[in-house]
Short mmCIF file of C-alpha atoms and ligand atoms in Angstrom, two decimals:
data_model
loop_
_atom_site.label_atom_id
_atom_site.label_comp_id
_atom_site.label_asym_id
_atom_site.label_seq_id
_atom_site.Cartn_x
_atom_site.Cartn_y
_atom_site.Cartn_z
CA UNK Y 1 -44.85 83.01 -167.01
CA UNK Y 2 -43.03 86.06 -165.76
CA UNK Y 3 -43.26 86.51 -161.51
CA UNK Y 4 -46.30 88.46 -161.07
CA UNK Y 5 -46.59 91.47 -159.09
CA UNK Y 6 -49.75 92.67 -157.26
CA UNK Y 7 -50.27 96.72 -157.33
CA UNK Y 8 -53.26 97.67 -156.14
CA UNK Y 9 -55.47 94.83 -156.27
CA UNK Y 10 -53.82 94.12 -159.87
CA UNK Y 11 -51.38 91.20 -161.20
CA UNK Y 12 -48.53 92.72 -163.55
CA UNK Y 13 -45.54 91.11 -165.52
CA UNK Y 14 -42.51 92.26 -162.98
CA UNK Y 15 -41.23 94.10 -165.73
CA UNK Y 16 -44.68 95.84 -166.68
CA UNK Y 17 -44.76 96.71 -162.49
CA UNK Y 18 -44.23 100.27 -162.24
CA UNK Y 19 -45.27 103.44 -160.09
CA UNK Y 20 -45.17 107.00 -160.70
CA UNK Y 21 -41.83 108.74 -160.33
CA UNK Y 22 -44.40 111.46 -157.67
CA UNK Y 23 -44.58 108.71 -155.42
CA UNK Y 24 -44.10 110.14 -152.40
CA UNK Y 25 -42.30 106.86 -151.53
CA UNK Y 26 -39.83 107.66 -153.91
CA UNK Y 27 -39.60 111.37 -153.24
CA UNK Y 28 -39.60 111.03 -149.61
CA UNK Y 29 -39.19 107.65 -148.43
CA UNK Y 30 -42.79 108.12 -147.16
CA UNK Y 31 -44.48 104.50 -147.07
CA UNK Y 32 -43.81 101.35 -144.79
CA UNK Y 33 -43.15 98.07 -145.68
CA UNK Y 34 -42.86 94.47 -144.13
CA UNK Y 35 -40.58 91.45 -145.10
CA UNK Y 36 -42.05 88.28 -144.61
CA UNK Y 37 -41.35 84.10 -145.58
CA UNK Y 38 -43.40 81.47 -146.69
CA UNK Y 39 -42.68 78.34 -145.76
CA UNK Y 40 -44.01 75.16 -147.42
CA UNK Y 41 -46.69 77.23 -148.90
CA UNK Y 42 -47.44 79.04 -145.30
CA UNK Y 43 -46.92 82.84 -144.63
CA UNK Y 44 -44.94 82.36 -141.28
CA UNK Y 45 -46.79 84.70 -138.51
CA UNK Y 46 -48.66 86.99 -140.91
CA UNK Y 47 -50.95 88.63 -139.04
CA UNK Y 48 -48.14 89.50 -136.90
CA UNK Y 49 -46.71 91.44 -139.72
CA UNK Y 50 -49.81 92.82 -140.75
CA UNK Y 51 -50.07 94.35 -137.46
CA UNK Y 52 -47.19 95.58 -137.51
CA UNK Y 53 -47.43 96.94 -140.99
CA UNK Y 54 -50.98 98.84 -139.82
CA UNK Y 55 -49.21 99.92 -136.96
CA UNK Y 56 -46.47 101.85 -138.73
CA UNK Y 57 -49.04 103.11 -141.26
CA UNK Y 58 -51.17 104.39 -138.30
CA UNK Y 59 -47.74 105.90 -137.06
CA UNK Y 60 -46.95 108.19 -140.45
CA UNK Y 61 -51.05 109.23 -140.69
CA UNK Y 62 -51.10 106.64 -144.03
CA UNK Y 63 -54.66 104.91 -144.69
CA UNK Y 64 -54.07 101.90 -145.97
CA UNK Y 65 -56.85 101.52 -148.67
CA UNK Y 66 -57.81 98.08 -147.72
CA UNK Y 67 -58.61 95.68 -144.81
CA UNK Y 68 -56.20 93.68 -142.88
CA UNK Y 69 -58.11 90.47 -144.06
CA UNK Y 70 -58.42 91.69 -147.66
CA UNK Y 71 -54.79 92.41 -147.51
CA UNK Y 72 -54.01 88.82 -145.84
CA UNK Y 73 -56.06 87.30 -149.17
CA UNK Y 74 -54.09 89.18 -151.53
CA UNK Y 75 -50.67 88.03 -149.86
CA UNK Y 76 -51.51 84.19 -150.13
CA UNK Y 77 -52.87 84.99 -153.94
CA UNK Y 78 -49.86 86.45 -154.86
CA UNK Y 79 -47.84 83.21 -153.63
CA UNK Y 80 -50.50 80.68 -155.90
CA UNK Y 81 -50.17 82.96 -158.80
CA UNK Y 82 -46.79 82.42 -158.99
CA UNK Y 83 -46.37 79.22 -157.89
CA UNK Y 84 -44.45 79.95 -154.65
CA UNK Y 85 -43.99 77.90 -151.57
CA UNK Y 86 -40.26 79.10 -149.87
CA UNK Y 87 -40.59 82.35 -150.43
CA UNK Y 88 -39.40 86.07 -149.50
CA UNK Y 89 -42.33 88.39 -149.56
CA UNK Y 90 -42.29 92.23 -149.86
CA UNK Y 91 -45.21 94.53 -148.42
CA UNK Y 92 -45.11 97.98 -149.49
CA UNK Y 93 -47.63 101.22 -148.90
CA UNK Y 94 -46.41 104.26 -150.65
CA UNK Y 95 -47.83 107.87 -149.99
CA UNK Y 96 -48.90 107.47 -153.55
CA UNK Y 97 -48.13 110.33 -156.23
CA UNK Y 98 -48.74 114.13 -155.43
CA UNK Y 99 -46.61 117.07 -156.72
CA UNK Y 100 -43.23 117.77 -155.74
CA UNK Y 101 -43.67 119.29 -152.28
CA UNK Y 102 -43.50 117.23 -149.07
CA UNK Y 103 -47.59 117.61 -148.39
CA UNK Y 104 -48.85 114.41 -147.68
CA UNK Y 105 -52.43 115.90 -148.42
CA UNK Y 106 -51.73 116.63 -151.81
CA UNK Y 107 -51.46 112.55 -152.34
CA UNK Y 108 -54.21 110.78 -153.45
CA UNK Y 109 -53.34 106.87 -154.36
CA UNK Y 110 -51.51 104.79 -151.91
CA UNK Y 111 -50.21 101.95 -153.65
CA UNK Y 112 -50.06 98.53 -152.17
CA UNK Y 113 -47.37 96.73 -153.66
CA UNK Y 114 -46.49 92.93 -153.04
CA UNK Y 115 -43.47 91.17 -154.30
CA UNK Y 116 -43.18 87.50 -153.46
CA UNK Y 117 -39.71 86.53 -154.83
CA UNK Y 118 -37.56 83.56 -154.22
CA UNK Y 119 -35.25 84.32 -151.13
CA UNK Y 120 -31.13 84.66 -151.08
CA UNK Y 121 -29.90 83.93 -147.85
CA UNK Y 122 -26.36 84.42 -146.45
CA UNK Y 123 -24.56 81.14 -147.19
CA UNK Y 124 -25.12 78.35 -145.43
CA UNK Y 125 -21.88 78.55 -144.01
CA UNK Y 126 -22.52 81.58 -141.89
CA UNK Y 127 -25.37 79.20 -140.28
CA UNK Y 128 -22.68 76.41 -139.46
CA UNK Y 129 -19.78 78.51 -138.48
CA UNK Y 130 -21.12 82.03 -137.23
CA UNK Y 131 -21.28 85.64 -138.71
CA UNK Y 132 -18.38 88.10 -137.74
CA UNK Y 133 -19.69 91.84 -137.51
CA UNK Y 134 -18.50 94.64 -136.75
CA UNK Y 135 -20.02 97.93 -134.44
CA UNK Y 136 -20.97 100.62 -137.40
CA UNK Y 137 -20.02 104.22 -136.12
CA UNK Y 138 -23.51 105.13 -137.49
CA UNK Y 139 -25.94 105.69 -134.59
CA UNK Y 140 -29.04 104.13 -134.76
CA UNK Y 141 -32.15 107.15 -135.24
CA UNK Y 142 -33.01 108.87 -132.44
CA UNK Y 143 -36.39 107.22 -131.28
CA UNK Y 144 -37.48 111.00 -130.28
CA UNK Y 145 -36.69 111.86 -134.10
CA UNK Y 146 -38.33 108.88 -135.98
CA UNK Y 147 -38.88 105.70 -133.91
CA UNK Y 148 -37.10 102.62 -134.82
CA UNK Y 149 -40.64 101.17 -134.35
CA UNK Y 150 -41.83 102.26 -137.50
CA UNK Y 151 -40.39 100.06 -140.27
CA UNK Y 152 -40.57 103.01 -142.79
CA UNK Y 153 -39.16 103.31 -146.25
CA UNK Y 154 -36.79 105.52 -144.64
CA UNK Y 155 -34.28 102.80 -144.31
CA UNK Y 156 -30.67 105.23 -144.73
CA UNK Y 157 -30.10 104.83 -141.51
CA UNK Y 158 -29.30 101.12 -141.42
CA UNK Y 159 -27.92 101.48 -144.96
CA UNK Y 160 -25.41 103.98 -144.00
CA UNK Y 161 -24.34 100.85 -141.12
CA UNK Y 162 -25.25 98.05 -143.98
CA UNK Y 163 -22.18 100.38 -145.72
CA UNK Y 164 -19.62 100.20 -142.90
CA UNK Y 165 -19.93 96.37 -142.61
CA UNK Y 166 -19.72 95.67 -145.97
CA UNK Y 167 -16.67 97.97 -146.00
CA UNK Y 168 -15.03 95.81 -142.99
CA UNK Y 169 -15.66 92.82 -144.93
CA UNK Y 170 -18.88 91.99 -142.94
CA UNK Y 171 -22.48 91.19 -144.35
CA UNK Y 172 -23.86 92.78 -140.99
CA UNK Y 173 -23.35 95.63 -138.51
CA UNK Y 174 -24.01 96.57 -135.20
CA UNK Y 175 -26.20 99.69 -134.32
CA UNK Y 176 -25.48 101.36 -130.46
CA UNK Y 177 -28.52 103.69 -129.84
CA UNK Y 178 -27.48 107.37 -129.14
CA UNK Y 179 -26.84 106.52 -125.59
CA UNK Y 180 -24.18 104.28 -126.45
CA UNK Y 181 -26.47 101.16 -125.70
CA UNK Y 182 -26.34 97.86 -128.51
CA UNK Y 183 -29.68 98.46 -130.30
CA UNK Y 184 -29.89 96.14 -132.96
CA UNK Y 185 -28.58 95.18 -136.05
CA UNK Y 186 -28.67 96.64 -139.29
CA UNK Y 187 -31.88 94.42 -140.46
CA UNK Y 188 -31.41 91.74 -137.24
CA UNK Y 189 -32.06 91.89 -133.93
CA UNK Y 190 -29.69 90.83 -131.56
CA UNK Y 191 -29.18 88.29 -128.50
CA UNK Y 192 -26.58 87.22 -126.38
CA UNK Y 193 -26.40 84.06 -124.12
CA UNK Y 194 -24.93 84.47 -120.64
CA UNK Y 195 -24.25 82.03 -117.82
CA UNK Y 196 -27.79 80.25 -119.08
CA UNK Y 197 -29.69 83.20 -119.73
CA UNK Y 198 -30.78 84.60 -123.39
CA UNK Y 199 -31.02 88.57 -123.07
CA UNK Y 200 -32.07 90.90 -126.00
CA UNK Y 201 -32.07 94.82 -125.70
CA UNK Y 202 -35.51 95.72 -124.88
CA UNK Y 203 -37.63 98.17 -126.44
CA UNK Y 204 -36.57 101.09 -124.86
CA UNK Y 205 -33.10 100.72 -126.87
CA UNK Y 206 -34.84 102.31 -129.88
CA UNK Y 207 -35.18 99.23 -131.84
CA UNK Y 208 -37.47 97.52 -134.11
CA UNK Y 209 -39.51 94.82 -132.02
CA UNK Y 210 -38.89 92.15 -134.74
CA UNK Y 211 -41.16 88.99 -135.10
CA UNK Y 212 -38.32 86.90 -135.22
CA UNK Y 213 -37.19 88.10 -131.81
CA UNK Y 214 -40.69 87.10 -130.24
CA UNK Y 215 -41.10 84.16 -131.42
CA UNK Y 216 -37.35 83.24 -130.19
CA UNK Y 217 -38.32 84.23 -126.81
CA UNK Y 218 -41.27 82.60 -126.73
CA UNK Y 219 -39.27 79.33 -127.29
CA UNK Y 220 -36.85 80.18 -125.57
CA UNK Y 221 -38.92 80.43 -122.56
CA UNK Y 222 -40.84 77.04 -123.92
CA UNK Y 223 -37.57 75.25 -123.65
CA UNK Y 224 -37.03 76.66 -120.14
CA UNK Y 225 -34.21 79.42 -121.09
CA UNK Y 226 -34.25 82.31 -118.91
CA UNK Y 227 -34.85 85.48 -120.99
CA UNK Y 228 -34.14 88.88 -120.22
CA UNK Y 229 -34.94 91.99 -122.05
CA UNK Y 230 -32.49 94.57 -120.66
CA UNK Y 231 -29.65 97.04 -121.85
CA UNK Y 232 -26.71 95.72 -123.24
CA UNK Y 233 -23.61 97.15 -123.63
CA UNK Y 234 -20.51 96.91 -126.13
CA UNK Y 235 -19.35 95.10 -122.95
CA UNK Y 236 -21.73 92.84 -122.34
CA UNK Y 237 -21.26 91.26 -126.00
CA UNK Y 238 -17.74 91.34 -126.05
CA UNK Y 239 -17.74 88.93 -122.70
CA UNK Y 240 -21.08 86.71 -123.53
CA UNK Y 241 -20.94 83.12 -123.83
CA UNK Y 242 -23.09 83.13 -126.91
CA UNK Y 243 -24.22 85.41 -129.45
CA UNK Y 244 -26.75 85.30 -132.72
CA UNK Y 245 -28.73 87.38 -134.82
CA UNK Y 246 -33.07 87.12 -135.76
CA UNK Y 247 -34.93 88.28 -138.07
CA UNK Y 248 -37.27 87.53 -140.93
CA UNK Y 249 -34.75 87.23 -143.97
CA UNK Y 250 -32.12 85.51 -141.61
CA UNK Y 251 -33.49 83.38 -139.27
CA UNK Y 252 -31.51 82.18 -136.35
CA UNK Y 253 -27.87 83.33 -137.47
CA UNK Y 254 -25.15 82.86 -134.97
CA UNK Y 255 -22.20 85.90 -134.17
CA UNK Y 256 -18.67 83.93 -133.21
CA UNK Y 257 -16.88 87.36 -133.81
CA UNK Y 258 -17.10 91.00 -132.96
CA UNK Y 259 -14.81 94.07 -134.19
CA UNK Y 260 -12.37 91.20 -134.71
CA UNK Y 261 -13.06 89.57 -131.11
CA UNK Y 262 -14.15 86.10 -130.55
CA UNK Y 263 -17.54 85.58 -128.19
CA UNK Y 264 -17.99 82.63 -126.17
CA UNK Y 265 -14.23 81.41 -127.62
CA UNK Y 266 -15.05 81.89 -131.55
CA UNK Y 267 -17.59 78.87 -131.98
CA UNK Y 268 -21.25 78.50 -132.08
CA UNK Y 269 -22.62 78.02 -128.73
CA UNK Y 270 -25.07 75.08 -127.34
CA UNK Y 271 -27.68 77.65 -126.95
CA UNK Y 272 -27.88 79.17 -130.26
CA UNK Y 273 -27.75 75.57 -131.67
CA UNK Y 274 -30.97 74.40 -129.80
CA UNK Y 275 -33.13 77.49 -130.86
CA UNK Y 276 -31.99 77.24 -134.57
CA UNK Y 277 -33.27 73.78 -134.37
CA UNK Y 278 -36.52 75.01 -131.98
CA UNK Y 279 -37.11 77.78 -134.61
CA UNK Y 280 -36.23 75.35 -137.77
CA UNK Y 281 -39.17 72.88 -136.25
CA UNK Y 282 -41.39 76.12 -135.22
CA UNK Y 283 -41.26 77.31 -139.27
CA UNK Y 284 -41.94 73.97 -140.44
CA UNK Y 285 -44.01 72.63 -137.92
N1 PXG M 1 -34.35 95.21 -137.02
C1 PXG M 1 -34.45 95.88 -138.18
C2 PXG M 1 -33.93 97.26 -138.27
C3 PXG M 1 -35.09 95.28 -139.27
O1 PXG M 1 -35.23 95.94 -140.42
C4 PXG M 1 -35.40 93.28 -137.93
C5 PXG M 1 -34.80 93.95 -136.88
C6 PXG M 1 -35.93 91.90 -137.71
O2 PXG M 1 -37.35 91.94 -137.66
P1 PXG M 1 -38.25 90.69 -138.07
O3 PXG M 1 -39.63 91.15 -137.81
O4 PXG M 1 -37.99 90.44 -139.54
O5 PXG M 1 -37.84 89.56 -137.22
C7 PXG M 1 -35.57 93.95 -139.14
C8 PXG M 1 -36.24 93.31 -140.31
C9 PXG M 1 -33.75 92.97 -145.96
C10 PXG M 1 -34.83 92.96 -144.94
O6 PXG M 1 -34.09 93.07 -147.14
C11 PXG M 1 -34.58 93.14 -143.61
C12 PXG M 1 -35.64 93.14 -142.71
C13 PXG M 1 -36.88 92.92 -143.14
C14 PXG M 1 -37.11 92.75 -144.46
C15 PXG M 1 -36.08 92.78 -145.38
O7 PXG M 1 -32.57 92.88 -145.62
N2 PXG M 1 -35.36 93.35 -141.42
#
């Protein structure tokens, strides 16, 4: 059977699953969307994601036309249909179709889309030996413009970084936030370990607060790591003993290089290894 795609309360044949070319998610980028795993059958942290996915509706003044719980249903029935257990899962609320002008009222159908795929993760290599990135010259968007908060279908931004590493040879990239600050990564947030304690930029840095990130701290903290939440600087990464990357499609990723210089001497640190593990245990626990 062909992977089935829910629209709208509806199963299709992925090739048969199709919107209208007046979505005003096409025309505008105006929808949100969430990225989420199974694991063994289990949607890790889903109402997390729901949340946030209600949240950033709420944000862009989009109804989504059904309830958090419905919603929840329709997510694990779209992983039975297709026979899923390890898999990468797609949220998306469009606008919905309306006539070529940017009035949201003129919309009438969000659609509620949900692909649950199998998932491609950066080889397995990376894990053992560590990422090297590079700092994209693209600024991470203002929070005063659009907030980093919302995870919108307005994702150029990080694509126009996503570019720049791939273009240095890297599969990620470094945002600064328009002050200069480290933000995040292009779909990762980032954490450094120094002299014992895990640090993360904290909200304020214009980032999205991923769900991977909290539930790092959270064992961090369990395992008795200091964390801090705190600006970072170019600086501060460039002499840390430790760096390494969350987020839903990645994991626990470690960094052993930036622009071309080593952290914490070019290997994977002690650190990093014990929350992979912690957070390896947490999904499969
Ligand atoms: N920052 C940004 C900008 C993101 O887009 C994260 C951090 C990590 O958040 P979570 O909640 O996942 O820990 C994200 C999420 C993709 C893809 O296709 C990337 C994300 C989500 C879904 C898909 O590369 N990034």
């Amino acid at each position: 059977m062909p992977l089935q795609i829910y629209i709208n309360g509806q199963f299709y044949d992925k090739e048969n699953a199709k919107i209208s070319v007046y979505d005003h998610g096409l025309l505008y980028g105006d929808g949100v969307f969430e990225g989420l795993r199974s694991y063994s059958g289990k949607v890790f942290q889903l109402t997390q994601h729901l949340d946030r996915l209600y949240e950033s509706a709420l944000a862009i003044c989009l109804q989504i036309p059904i309830s958090k719980a419905q919603l929840a249903d329709d997510v694990n029935k779209t992983l039975k249909i297709n026979n899923l257990h390890d898999a990468y899962i797609r949220l998306v609320v469009t606008r919905g179709s309306g006539s070529l002008g940017l009035d949201p009222n003129r919309t009438s159908d969000p659609q509620v889309i949900i692909i649950a795929d199998s998932i491609s993760l950066y080889p397995e290599e990376n894990y053992k030996n560590g990422l090297k990135i590079i700092t994209a010259s693209t600024v991470r968007s203002h929070p005063a413009a659009l907030s980093p908060r919302i995870k919108s279908l307005n994702y150029l931004n990080n694509i126009m970084a996503k570019m720049e590493g791939l273009q240095a040879g890297c599969v990620e990239a470094l945002m600064l936030n328009h002050k200069g600050e480290v933000a995040e990564c292009t779909g990762d947030n980032i954490f450094i370990v120094k002299n014992g304690v895990l640090m993360t930029p904290s909200k304020d840095a214009g980032i999205l607060e991923g769900i991977t990130r909290n539930a790092v701290l959270e064992l961090a903290r369990e395992h008795g790591i200091p964390t801090q939440e705190v600006t970072l600087t170019r600086h501060d990464l460039f002499v840390a003993d430790e760096c390494f990357l969350t987020g839903s499609a990645a994991e626990v990723i470690p960094v052993v290089s930036i622009d071309s210089r080593p952290i914490g001497g070019g290997s994977v640190g002690a650190t990093t290894i014990k929350l992979m593990a912690a957070f390896k245990k947490l999904v499969h626990g």
